[in-house]
Structure formats: structure tokens, C-alpha cells
Amino acid sequence: MNTLVQPTSSTDTFYIVDFDRTLADSDKLLQVFIEITNQYIVLPLSQVEKIDTDVKAKGDSFDTASYVRNHLADQDQLDIWDRLQKQFIHESRALNMLLPGASELLHVLNQNQLSHGILTYGNPMWQHLKLAAAGFNHVHRIVTTNKHKGLLISSWLREDGLFHLPQEFGGGTAHKIVLIDDKAASFEGFPSKPSMGYQVLDLATALPAQLGDVPSNVMHVTTLREVIDSL
């Protein structure tokens, strides 16, 4: 089970890590979810994949969980939804859903007592289900429907010059924020130095929605290993 360090009342740096395509293999999670769903109902696989691809191209997140749940609700089969969720979580945890370097990054953050949490964009139902499937159901996390995470983070900065962390991150304050994410849009409105960011993105395999300009205090890296080496 992955755990996150409980932030103290005041910390110098709070590390915020993205979930999809930063910590976790989102495509693998979707694939397993669809495979399990098809054990219960006939899901139009090609239709779901097309919708997912179209939504990703716009930089959004397709709410696969609600799509399936609504289908079952229409058929008066919500009892199947409960079984499906449990099986998805159980089978996913038997697999490695984390991307290379993710476990090592979390280990380093915990080992060095560096306060951190997960900030992920998307529909709450699907995001929380994926977080649980990847083993993060007991960690400090926030699911936001605002893809511009930098603006959200900046809203925590008060007149005293400190970031007042949400209760979902354990409360308390931080002098600076470090955001680790794959999408350029996530850094829109991100606070200036001493806060900083890492855009973790392999340009050779990048999706159009991941590309874009980032603030000068955001460093582009190809792997999480580069982030770990800089901590």
C-alpha cells in the first residue's frame, strides 16, 4: 500500500504529484476496466475507445465509470456495478499500474519525510475508482474538475506569503509548492519562484493535449528518475 507523509502544521515545501500519465498507466487501467466490464455486460468497446480518444485529444478526461454505471442504471442492474468495482480494484492491485519511477519517487518522498499529495483532474467517480485500483485509496488526494491546476494552487497563497493547504492535503501551510505533472495546461497560473514544477513528458510519444508553453520555473524532464535525482 502506498502511503503519503502527513503534512505538519508548517512545511517548507509541499510536493504535488499528478496521477494519470505521471504516476499511473491510465491506458492500462482503462483496458483492465473494459475487460472486467465485458464479463458482466456487452460493452461497445470500439465506441468507448473512440470516445476516450476524442476526449483525450481535447485534453479532457472521459468519465468511463459513469458511462458504465449509467448504462447499468438504465437496465436496473446497479448490483452489478458494485461487484464490477470490487473486481476491478482487486485485479488491478494484482498488476503493476504504476509508471516507471513512480514507486521510487513515492519511496524517496516518504523516506525523506517530504510532505506530498496527489492532485488529479477528471470526473470524481472515475478518478477515485482508478486511485483505489492503483492502491492510493488511503492517501492525501484531491480530484479537481479544473484542468488548470496552477490556478487552483495559486488560490492557496495568502497575504502572509504562505500556501494554506486544503484539508484534503492535511491542512497546514507551505512556503513553496513543487508540482509534478505531464500536461502543460496543468501549469497555467502556477505561482512564481520559489515554487517550481516538473513537466514529465517524453516528447517522442506525447499526446497533443500534453503539449504547450509552461512558466519559466517549470523544468521539462523525460522521466520521473530525473525528478528523483533532483530532490
PDB file of C-alpha atoms in Angstrom:
ATOM      1  CA  MET A   1       0.000   0.000   0.000  1.00  0.00           C
ATOM      2  CA  ASN A   2       1.346   3.390  -0.958  1.00  0.00           C
ATOM      3  CA  THR A   3       1.175   5.985   1.808  1.00  0.00           C
ATOM      4  CA  LEU A   4       1.855   9.686   1.896  1.00  0.00           C
ATOM      5  CA  VAL A   5       3.526  11.660   4.636  1.00  0.00           C
ATOM      6  CA  GLN A   6       1.096  13.626   6.787  1.00  0.00           C
ATOM      7  CA  PRO A   7       1.993  17.299   6.359  1.00  0.00           C
ATOM      8  CA  THR A   8       2.975  19.108   9.527  1.00  0.00           C
ATOM      9  CA  SER A   9       1.350  22.396  10.517  1.00  0.00           C
ATOM     10  CA  SER A  10       4.072  24.205   8.593  1.00  0.00           C
ATOM     11  CA  THR A  11       6.445  22.812   5.973  1.00  0.00           C
ATOM     12  CA  ASP A  12       8.989  24.391   3.674  1.00  0.00           C
ATOM     13  CA  THR A  13       7.941  22.505   0.549  1.00  0.00           C
ATOM     14  CA  PHE A  14       4.807  20.590  -0.345  1.00  0.00           C
ATOM     15  CA  TYR A  15       5.099  18.236  -3.327  1.00  0.00           C
ATOM     16  CA  ILE A  16       2.038  17.725  -5.517  1.00  0.00           C
ATOM     17  CA  VAL A  17       2.056  14.779  -7.916  1.00  0.00           C
ATOM     18  CA  ASP A  18      -0.334  14.178 -10.809  1.00  0.00           C
ATOM     19  CA  PHE A  19      -1.915  10.732 -11.200  1.00  0.00           C
ATOM     20  CA  ASP A  20      -2.811   9.962 -14.831  1.00  0.00           C
ATOM     21  CA  ARG A  21       0.250   9.508 -17.060  1.00  0.00           C
ATOM     22  CA  THR A  22       2.551  10.730 -14.304  1.00  0.00           C
ATOM     23  CA  LEU A  23       2.199   8.096 -11.586  1.00  0.00           C
ATOM     24  CA  ALA A  24      -0.160   5.638 -13.254  1.00  0.00           C
ATOM     25  CA  ASP A  25      -0.615   3.949 -16.616  1.00  0.00           C
ATOM     26  CA  SER A  26      -4.072   5.310 -17.459  1.00  0.00           C
ATOM     27  CA  ASP A  27      -4.391   3.273 -20.657  1.00  0.00           C
ATOM     28  CA  LYS A  28      -3.697   0.038 -18.782  1.00  0.00           C
ATOM     29  CA  LEU A  29      -6.261   0.914 -16.115  1.00  0.00           C
ATOM     30  CA  LEU A  30      -8.862   1.611 -18.810  1.00  0.00           C
ATOM     31  CA  GLN A  31      -8.048  -1.637 -20.601  1.00  0.00           C
ATOM     32  CA  VAL A  32      -8.488  -3.713 -17.438  1.00  0.00           C
ATOM     33  CA  PHE A  33     -11.713  -1.871 -16.571  1.00  0.00           C
ATOM     34  CA  ILE A  34     -13.173  -2.594 -20.010  1.00  0.00           C
ATOM     35  CA  GLU A  35     -12.117  -6.254 -19.876  1.00  0.00           C
ATOM     36  CA  ILE A  36     -13.806  -6.710 -16.494  1.00  0.00           C
ATOM     37  CA  THR A  37     -16.895  -4.776 -17.560  1.00  0.00           C
ATOM     38  CA  ASN A  38     -17.293  -7.099 -20.551  1.00  0.00           C
ATOM     39  CA  GLN A  39     -17.563 -10.025 -18.140  1.00  0.00           C
ATOM     40  CA  TYR A  40     -20.840  -8.529 -16.923  1.00  0.00           C
ATOM     41  CA  ILE A  41     -22.282  -6.664 -19.898  1.00  0.00           C
ATOM     42  CA  VAL A  42     -21.610  -6.320 -23.609  1.00  0.00           C
ATOM     43  CA  LEU A  43     -19.784  -3.008 -23.773  1.00  0.00           C
ATOM     44  CA  PRO A  44     -19.334  -1.444 -27.224  1.00  0.00           C
ATOM     45  CA  LEU A  45     -15.541  -1.497 -26.988  1.00  0.00           C
ATOM     46  CA  SER A  46     -14.844   0.384 -30.207  1.00  0.00           C
ATOM     47  CA  GLN A  47     -17.314   3.099 -29.217  1.00  0.00           C
ATOM     48  CA  VAL A  48     -15.790   3.530 -25.757  1.00  0.00           C
ATOM     49  CA  GLU A  49     -12.252   3.663 -27.158  1.00  0.00           C
ATOM     50  CA  LYS A  50     -13.273   6.239 -29.773  1.00  0.00           C
ATOM     51  CA  ILE A  51     -14.936   8.449 -27.168  1.00  0.00           C
ATOM     52  CA  ASP A  52     -11.905   8.113 -24.898  1.00  0.00           C
ATOM     53  CA  THR A  53      -9.528   9.019 -27.747  1.00  0.00           C
ATOM     54  CA  ASP A  54     -11.623  12.009 -28.832  1.00  0.00           C
ATOM     55  CA  VAL A  55     -11.874  13.328 -25.275  1.00  0.00           C
ATOM     56  CA  LYS A  56      -8.130  12.900 -24.651  1.00  0.00           C
ATOM     57  CA  ALA A  57      -7.359  14.815 -27.843  1.00  0.00           C
ATOM     58  CA  LYS A  58      -9.129  17.797 -26.278  1.00  0.00           C
ATOM     59  CA  GLY A  59      -7.119  17.460 -23.087  1.00  0.00           C
ATOM     60  CA  ASP A  60     -10.098  16.241 -21.091  1.00  0.00           C
ATOM     61  CA  SER A  61     -10.779  13.024 -19.215  1.00  0.00           C
ATOM     62  CA  PHE A  62     -13.506  10.616 -20.330  1.00  0.00           C
ATOM     63  CA  ASP A  63     -15.657   9.527 -17.400  1.00  0.00           C
ATOM     64  CA  THR A  64     -15.654   5.828 -18.212  1.00  0.00           C
ATOM     65  CA  ALA A  65     -17.017   4.806 -14.809  1.00  0.00           C
ATOM     66  CA  SER A  66     -20.136   6.960 -15.066  1.00  0.00           C
ATOM     67  CA  TYR A  67     -20.654   5.769 -18.649  1.00  0.00           C
ATOM     68  CA  VAL A  68     -20.809   2.165 -17.465  1.00  0.00           C
ATOM     69  CA  ARG A  69     -22.713   2.910 -14.266  1.00  0.00           C
ATOM     70  CA  ASN A  70     -25.381   4.884 -16.141  1.00  0.00           C
ATOM     71  CA  HIS A  71     -25.751   2.020 -18.611  1.00  0.00           C
ATOM     72  CA  LEU A  72     -26.319  -0.406 -15.729  1.00  0.00           C
ATOM     73  CA  ALA A  73     -28.715   2.006 -14.017  1.00  0.00           C
ATOM     74  CA  ASP A  74     -30.787   2.185 -17.192  1.00  0.00           C
ATOM     75  CA  GLN A  75     -31.005  -1.622 -17.103  1.00  0.00           C
ATOM     76  CA  ASP A  76     -31.819  -1.626 -13.359  1.00  0.00           C
ATOM     77  CA  GLN A  77     -28.596  -3.555 -12.702  1.00  0.00           C
ATOM     78  CA  LEU A  78     -26.728  -1.396 -10.192  1.00  0.00           C
ATOM     79  CA  ASP A  79     -25.979  -4.505  -8.129  1.00  0.00           C
ATOM     80  CA  ILE A  80     -23.619  -5.467 -10.955  1.00  0.00           C
ATOM     81  CA  TRP A  81     -21.848  -2.119 -10.606  1.00  0.00           C
ATOM     82  CA  ASP A  82     -20.871  -2.897  -7.008  1.00  0.00           C
ATOM     83  CA  ARG A  83     -19.400  -6.273  -7.990  1.00  0.00           C
ATOM     84  CA  LEU A  84     -17.663  -4.784 -11.020  1.00  0.00           C
ATOM     85  CA  GLN A  85     -15.960  -2.070  -8.941  1.00  0.00           C
ATOM     86  CA  LYS A  86     -14.665  -4.561  -6.384  1.00  0.00           C
ATOM     87  CA  GLN A  87     -13.328  -6.894  -9.071  1.00  0.00           C
ATOM     88  CA  PHE A  88     -11.636  -4.011 -10.908  1.00  0.00           C
ATOM     89  CA  ILE A  89      -9.873  -2.860  -7.745  1.00  0.00           C
ATOM     90  CA  HIS A  90      -8.881  -6.405  -6.759  1.00  0.00           C
ATOM     91  CA  GLU A  91      -7.498  -7.408 -10.162  1.00  0.00           C
ATOM     92  CA  SER A  92      -5.772  -4.078 -10.773  1.00  0.00           C
ATOM     93  CA  ARG A  93      -3.879  -4.301  -7.492  1.00  0.00           C
ATOM     94  CA  ALA A  94      -2.521  -7.668  -8.579  1.00  0.00           C
ATOM     95  CA  LEU A  95      -0.932  -5.871 -11.539  1.00  0.00           C
ATOM     96  CA  ASN A  96       1.594  -3.045 -11.602  1.00  0.00           C
ATOM     97  CA  MET A  97      -0.384   0.013 -12.671  1.00  0.00           C
ATOM     98  CA  LEU A  98       2.403   2.489 -11.884  1.00  0.00           C
ATOM     99  CA  LEU A  99       4.694   4.014 -14.480  1.00  0.00           C
ATOM    100  CA  PRO A 100       8.497   3.613 -14.292  1.00  0.00           C
ATOM    101  CA  GLY A 101       9.920   5.617 -11.421  1.00  0.00           C
ATOM    102  CA  ALA A 102       6.579   6.163  -9.661  1.00  0.00           C
ATOM    103  CA  SER A 103       7.205   3.759  -6.782  1.00  0.00           C
ATOM    104  CA  GLU A 104      10.745   5.079  -6.398  1.00  0.00           C
ATOM    105  CA  LEU A 105       9.539   8.694  -6.300  1.00  0.00           C
ATOM    106  CA  LEU A 106       6.981   7.961  -3.592  1.00  0.00           C
ATOM    107  CA  HIS A 107       9.578   5.983  -1.640  1.00  0.00           C
ATOM    108  CA  VAL A 108      12.044   8.895  -1.727  1.00  0.00           C
ATOM    109  CA  LEU A 109       9.374  11.385  -0.667  1.00  0.00           C
ATOM    110  CA  ASN A 110       8.327   9.180   2.233  1.00  0.00           C
ATOM    111  CA  GLN A 111      11.860   8.209   3.243  1.00  0.00           C
ATOM    112  CA  ASN A 112      12.897  11.852   3.430  1.00  0.00           C
ATOM    113  CA  GLN A 113       9.704  12.903   5.217  1.00  0.00           C
ATOM    114  CA  LEU A 114       8.755  15.250   2.374  1.00  0.00           C
ATOM    115  CA  SER A 115       5.082  16.214   2.614  1.00  0.00           C
ATOM    116  CA  HIS A 116       3.143  15.407  -0.541  1.00  0.00           C
ATOM    117  CA  GLY A 117      -0.222  14.569  -2.047  1.00  0.00           C
ATOM    118  CA  ILE A 118      -1.892  13.645  -5.322  1.00  0.00           C
ATOM    119  CA  LEU A 119      -3.804  16.222  -7.375  1.00  0.00           C
ATOM    120  CA  THR A 120      -5.659  14.701 -10.321  1.00  0.00           C
ATOM    121  CA  TYR A 121      -8.015  16.148 -12.926  1.00  0.00           C
ATOM    122  CA  GLY A 122     -11.186  14.418 -14.069  1.00  0.00           C
ATOM    123  CA  ASN A 123     -14.607  13.199 -13.004  1.00  0.00           C
ATOM    124  CA  PRO A 124     -14.532  12.309  -9.289  1.00  0.00           C
ATOM    125  CA  MET A 125     -16.156   8.879  -9.657  1.00  0.00           C
ATOM    126  CA  TRP A 126     -13.712   7.580 -12.286  1.00  0.00           C
ATOM    127  CA  GLN A 127     -10.665   9.222 -10.719  1.00  0.00           C
ATOM    128  CA  HIS A 128     -11.365   7.879  -7.219  1.00  0.00           C
ATOM    129  CA  LEU A 129     -12.009   4.415  -8.661  1.00  0.00           C
ATOM    130  CA  LYS A 130      -8.674   4.455 -10.528  1.00  0.00           C
ATOM    131  CA  LEU A 131      -6.863   5.761  -7.450  1.00  0.00           C
ATOM    132  CA  ALA A 132      -8.264   2.878  -5.404  1.00  0.00           C
ATOM    133  CA  ALA A 133      -7.358   0.385  -8.139  1.00  0.00           C
ATOM    134  CA  ALA A 134      -3.771   1.658  -8.151  1.00  0.00           C
ATOM    135  CA  GLY A 135      -3.544   1.380  -4.356  1.00  0.00           C
ATOM    136  CA  PHE A 136      -3.971   5.058  -3.481  1.00  0.00           C
ATOM    137  CA  ASN A 137      -7.357   4.961  -1.735  1.00  0.00           C
ATOM    138  CA  HIS A 138      -5.852   5.883   1.651  1.00  0.00           C
ATOM    139  CA  VAL A 139      -3.621   8.773   0.597  1.00  0.00           C
ATOM    140  CA  HIS A 140      -3.918  12.542   0.634  1.00  0.00           C
ATOM    141  CA  ARG A 141      -5.516  13.366  -2.679  1.00  0.00           C
ATOM    142  CA  ILE A 142      -7.659  15.929  -4.413  1.00  0.00           C
ATOM    143  CA  VAL A 143      -9.743  15.317  -7.527  1.00  0.00           C
ATOM    144  CA  THR A 144     -10.352  18.577  -9.362  1.00  0.00           C
ATOM    145  CA  THR A 145     -12.568  19.369 -12.339  1.00  0.00           C
ATOM    146  CA  ASN A 146     -10.279  22.295 -13.207  1.00  0.00           C
ATOM    147  CA  LYS A 147      -7.548  21.200 -15.624  1.00  0.00           C
ATOM    148  CA  HIS A 148      -5.540  24.363 -14.820  1.00  0.00           C
ATOM    149  CA  LYS A 149      -4.058  23.132 -11.557  1.00  0.00           C
ATOM    150  CA  GLY A 150      -1.689  26.088 -11.326  1.00  0.00           C
ATOM    151  CA  LEU A 151      -4.628  28.433 -10.837  1.00  0.00           C
ATOM    152  CA  LEU A 152      -6.013  26.213  -8.086  1.00  0.00           C
ATOM    153  CA  ILE A 153      -2.642  26.083  -6.331  1.00  0.00           C
ATOM    154  CA  SER A 154      -2.208  29.859  -6.608  1.00  0.00           C
ATOM    155  CA  SER A 155      -5.555  30.333  -4.864  1.00  0.00           C
ATOM    156  CA  TRP A 156      -4.000  28.808  -1.742  1.00  0.00           C
ATOM    157  CA  LEU A 157      -1.397  31.599  -1.490  1.00  0.00           C
ATOM    158  CA  ARG A 158      -2.405  34.134   1.160  1.00  0.00           C
ATOM    159  CA  GLU A 159      -1.235  37.602   2.190  1.00  0.00           C
ATOM    160  CA  ASP A 160       1.206  36.080   4.681  1.00  0.00           C
ATOM    161  CA  GLY A 161       3.155  34.645   1.737  1.00  0.00           C
ATOM    162  CA  LEU A 162       2.300  31.060   2.663  1.00  0.00           C
ATOM    163  CA  PHE A 163       0.273  28.432   0.848  1.00  0.00           C
ATOM    164  CA  HIS A 164      -2.604  27.373   3.076  1.00  0.00           C
ATOM    165  CA  LEU A 165      -3.094  23.741   2.147  1.00  0.00           C
ATOM    166  CA  PRO A 166      -6.593  22.238   1.825  1.00  0.00           C
ATOM    167  CA  GLN A 167      -7.736  19.777   4.471  1.00  0.00           C
ATOM    168  CA  GLU A 168      -7.568  17.028   1.838  1.00  0.00           C
ATOM    169  CA  PHE A 169      -3.799  17.556   1.980  1.00  0.00           C
ATOM    170  CA  GLY A 170      -3.811  17.583   5.763  1.00  0.00           C
ATOM    171  CA  GLY A 171      -4.081  21.343   6.200  1.00  0.00           C
ATOM    172  CA  GLY A 172      -1.207  23.434   7.463  1.00  0.00           C
ATOM    173  CA  THR A 173       0.959  25.780   5.412  1.00  0.00           C
ATOM    174  CA  ALA A 174       3.872  25.560   2.984  1.00  0.00           C
ATOM    175  CA  HIS A 175       6.418  28.134   1.861  1.00  0.00           C
ATOM    176  CA  LYS A 176       6.549  26.734  -1.664  1.00  0.00           C
ATOM    177  CA  ILE A 177       4.899  24.164  -3.906  1.00  0.00           C
ATOM    178  CA  VAL A 178       6.516  21.692  -6.293  1.00  0.00           C
ATOM    179  CA  LEU A 179       4.110  20.372  -8.944  1.00  0.00           C
ATOM    180  CA  ILE A 180       4.968  17.225 -10.916  1.00  0.00           C
ATOM    181  CA  ASP A 181       2.674  16.750 -13.927  1.00  0.00           C
ATOM    182  CA  ASP A 182       2.682  15.720 -17.574  1.00  0.00           C
ATOM    183  CA  LYS A 183       0.386  18.339 -19.141  1.00  0.00           C
ATOM    184  CA  ALA A 184       1.406  21.897 -19.970  1.00  0.00           C
ATOM    185  CA  ALA A 185      -2.145  23.085 -19.229  1.00  0.00           C
ATOM    186  CA  SER A 186      -1.748  21.940 -15.623  1.00  0.00           C
ATOM    187  CA  PHE A 187       0.840  24.678 -15.058  1.00  0.00           C
ATOM    188  CA  GLU A 188      -1.346  27.551 -16.252  1.00  0.00           C
ATOM    189  CA  GLY A 189      -1.475  30.152 -13.486  1.00  0.00           C
ATOM    190  CA  PHE A 190       1.178  28.317 -11.476  1.00  0.00           C
ATOM    191  CA  PRO A 191       2.817  30.501  -8.789  1.00  0.00           C
ATOM    192  CA  SER A 192       6.234  32.031  -9.402  1.00  0.00           C
ATOM    193  CA  LYS A 193       9.501  31.130  -7.653  1.00  0.00           C
ATOM    194  CA  PRO A 194      10.412  29.804  -5.153  1.00  0.00           C
ATOM    195  CA  SER A 195       7.664  27.345  -6.203  1.00  0.00           C
ATOM    196  CA  MET A 196       8.629  25.209  -9.170  1.00  0.00           C
ATOM    197  CA  GLY A 197       7.374  22.434 -11.385  1.00  0.00           C
ATOM    198  CA  TYR A 198       8.455  19.426 -13.414  1.00  0.00           C
ATOM    199  CA  GLN A 199       6.701  18.587 -16.661  1.00  0.00           C
ATOM    200  CA  VAL A 200       7.351  14.864 -17.049  1.00  0.00           C
ATOM    201  CA  LEU A 201       6.872  14.173 -20.734  1.00  0.00           C
ATOM    202  CA  ASP A 202       8.584  12.136 -23.422  1.00  0.00           C
ATOM    203  CA  LEU A 203       8.133  14.337 -26.487  1.00  0.00           C
ATOM    204  CA  ALA A 204       8.541  11.321 -28.774  1.00  0.00           C
ATOM    205  CA  THR A 205       5.276   9.809 -27.515  1.00  0.00           C
ATOM    206  CA  ALA A 206       3.453  12.935 -26.297  1.00  0.00           C
ATOM    207  CA  LEU A 207      -0.237  13.496 -26.955  1.00  0.00           C
ATOM    208  CA  PRO A 208      -1.207  16.869 -28.478  1.00  0.00           C
ATOM    209  CA  ALA A 209      -3.127  17.719 -25.287  1.00  0.00           C
ATOM    210  CA  GLN A 210       0.064  17.372 -23.221  1.00  0.00           C
ATOM    211  CA  LEU A 211       1.989  19.961 -25.213  1.00  0.00           C
ATOM    212  CA  GLY A 212       2.148  23.723 -24.741  1.00  0.00           C
ATOM    213  CA  ASP A 213       4.086  26.504 -23.093  1.00  0.00           C
ATOM    214  CA  VAL A 214       4.919  26.345 -19.394  1.00  0.00           C
ATOM    215  CA  PRO A 215       6.179  29.027 -16.960  1.00  0.00           C
ATOM    216  CA  SER A 216       9.923  29.646 -16.672  1.00  0.00           C
ATOM    217  CA  ASN A 217      10.047  27.972 -13.247  1.00  0.00           C
ATOM    218  CA  VAL A 218       8.822  24.679 -14.729  1.00  0.00           C
ATOM    219  CA  MET A 219      11.504  22.246 -15.900  1.00  0.00           C
ATOM    220  CA  HIS A 220      10.881  19.722 -18.663  1.00  0.00           C
ATOM    221  CA  VAL A 221      12.086  16.200 -17.895  1.00  0.00           C
ATOM    222  CA  THR A 222      11.554  12.946 -19.753  1.00  0.00           C
ATOM    223  CA  THR A 223      11.281  10.567 -16.806  1.00  0.00           C
ATOM    224  CA  LEU A 224      10.449  10.545 -13.110  1.00  0.00           C
ATOM    225  CA  ARG A 225      14.016   9.384 -12.491  1.00  0.00           C
ATOM    226  CA  GLU A 226      15.186  12.895 -13.407  1.00  0.00           C
ATOM    227  CA  VAL A 227      12.820  14.310 -10.793  1.00  0.00           C
ATOM    228  CA  ILE A 228      14.121  11.889  -8.169  1.00  0.00           C
ATOM    229  CA  ASP A 229      17.730  12.801  -8.940  1.00  0.00           C
ATOM    230  CA  SER A 230      16.973  16.489  -8.334  1.00  0.00           C
ATOM    231  CA  LEU A 231      15.336  16.011  -4.927  1.00  0.00           C
TER     232      LEU A 231
END
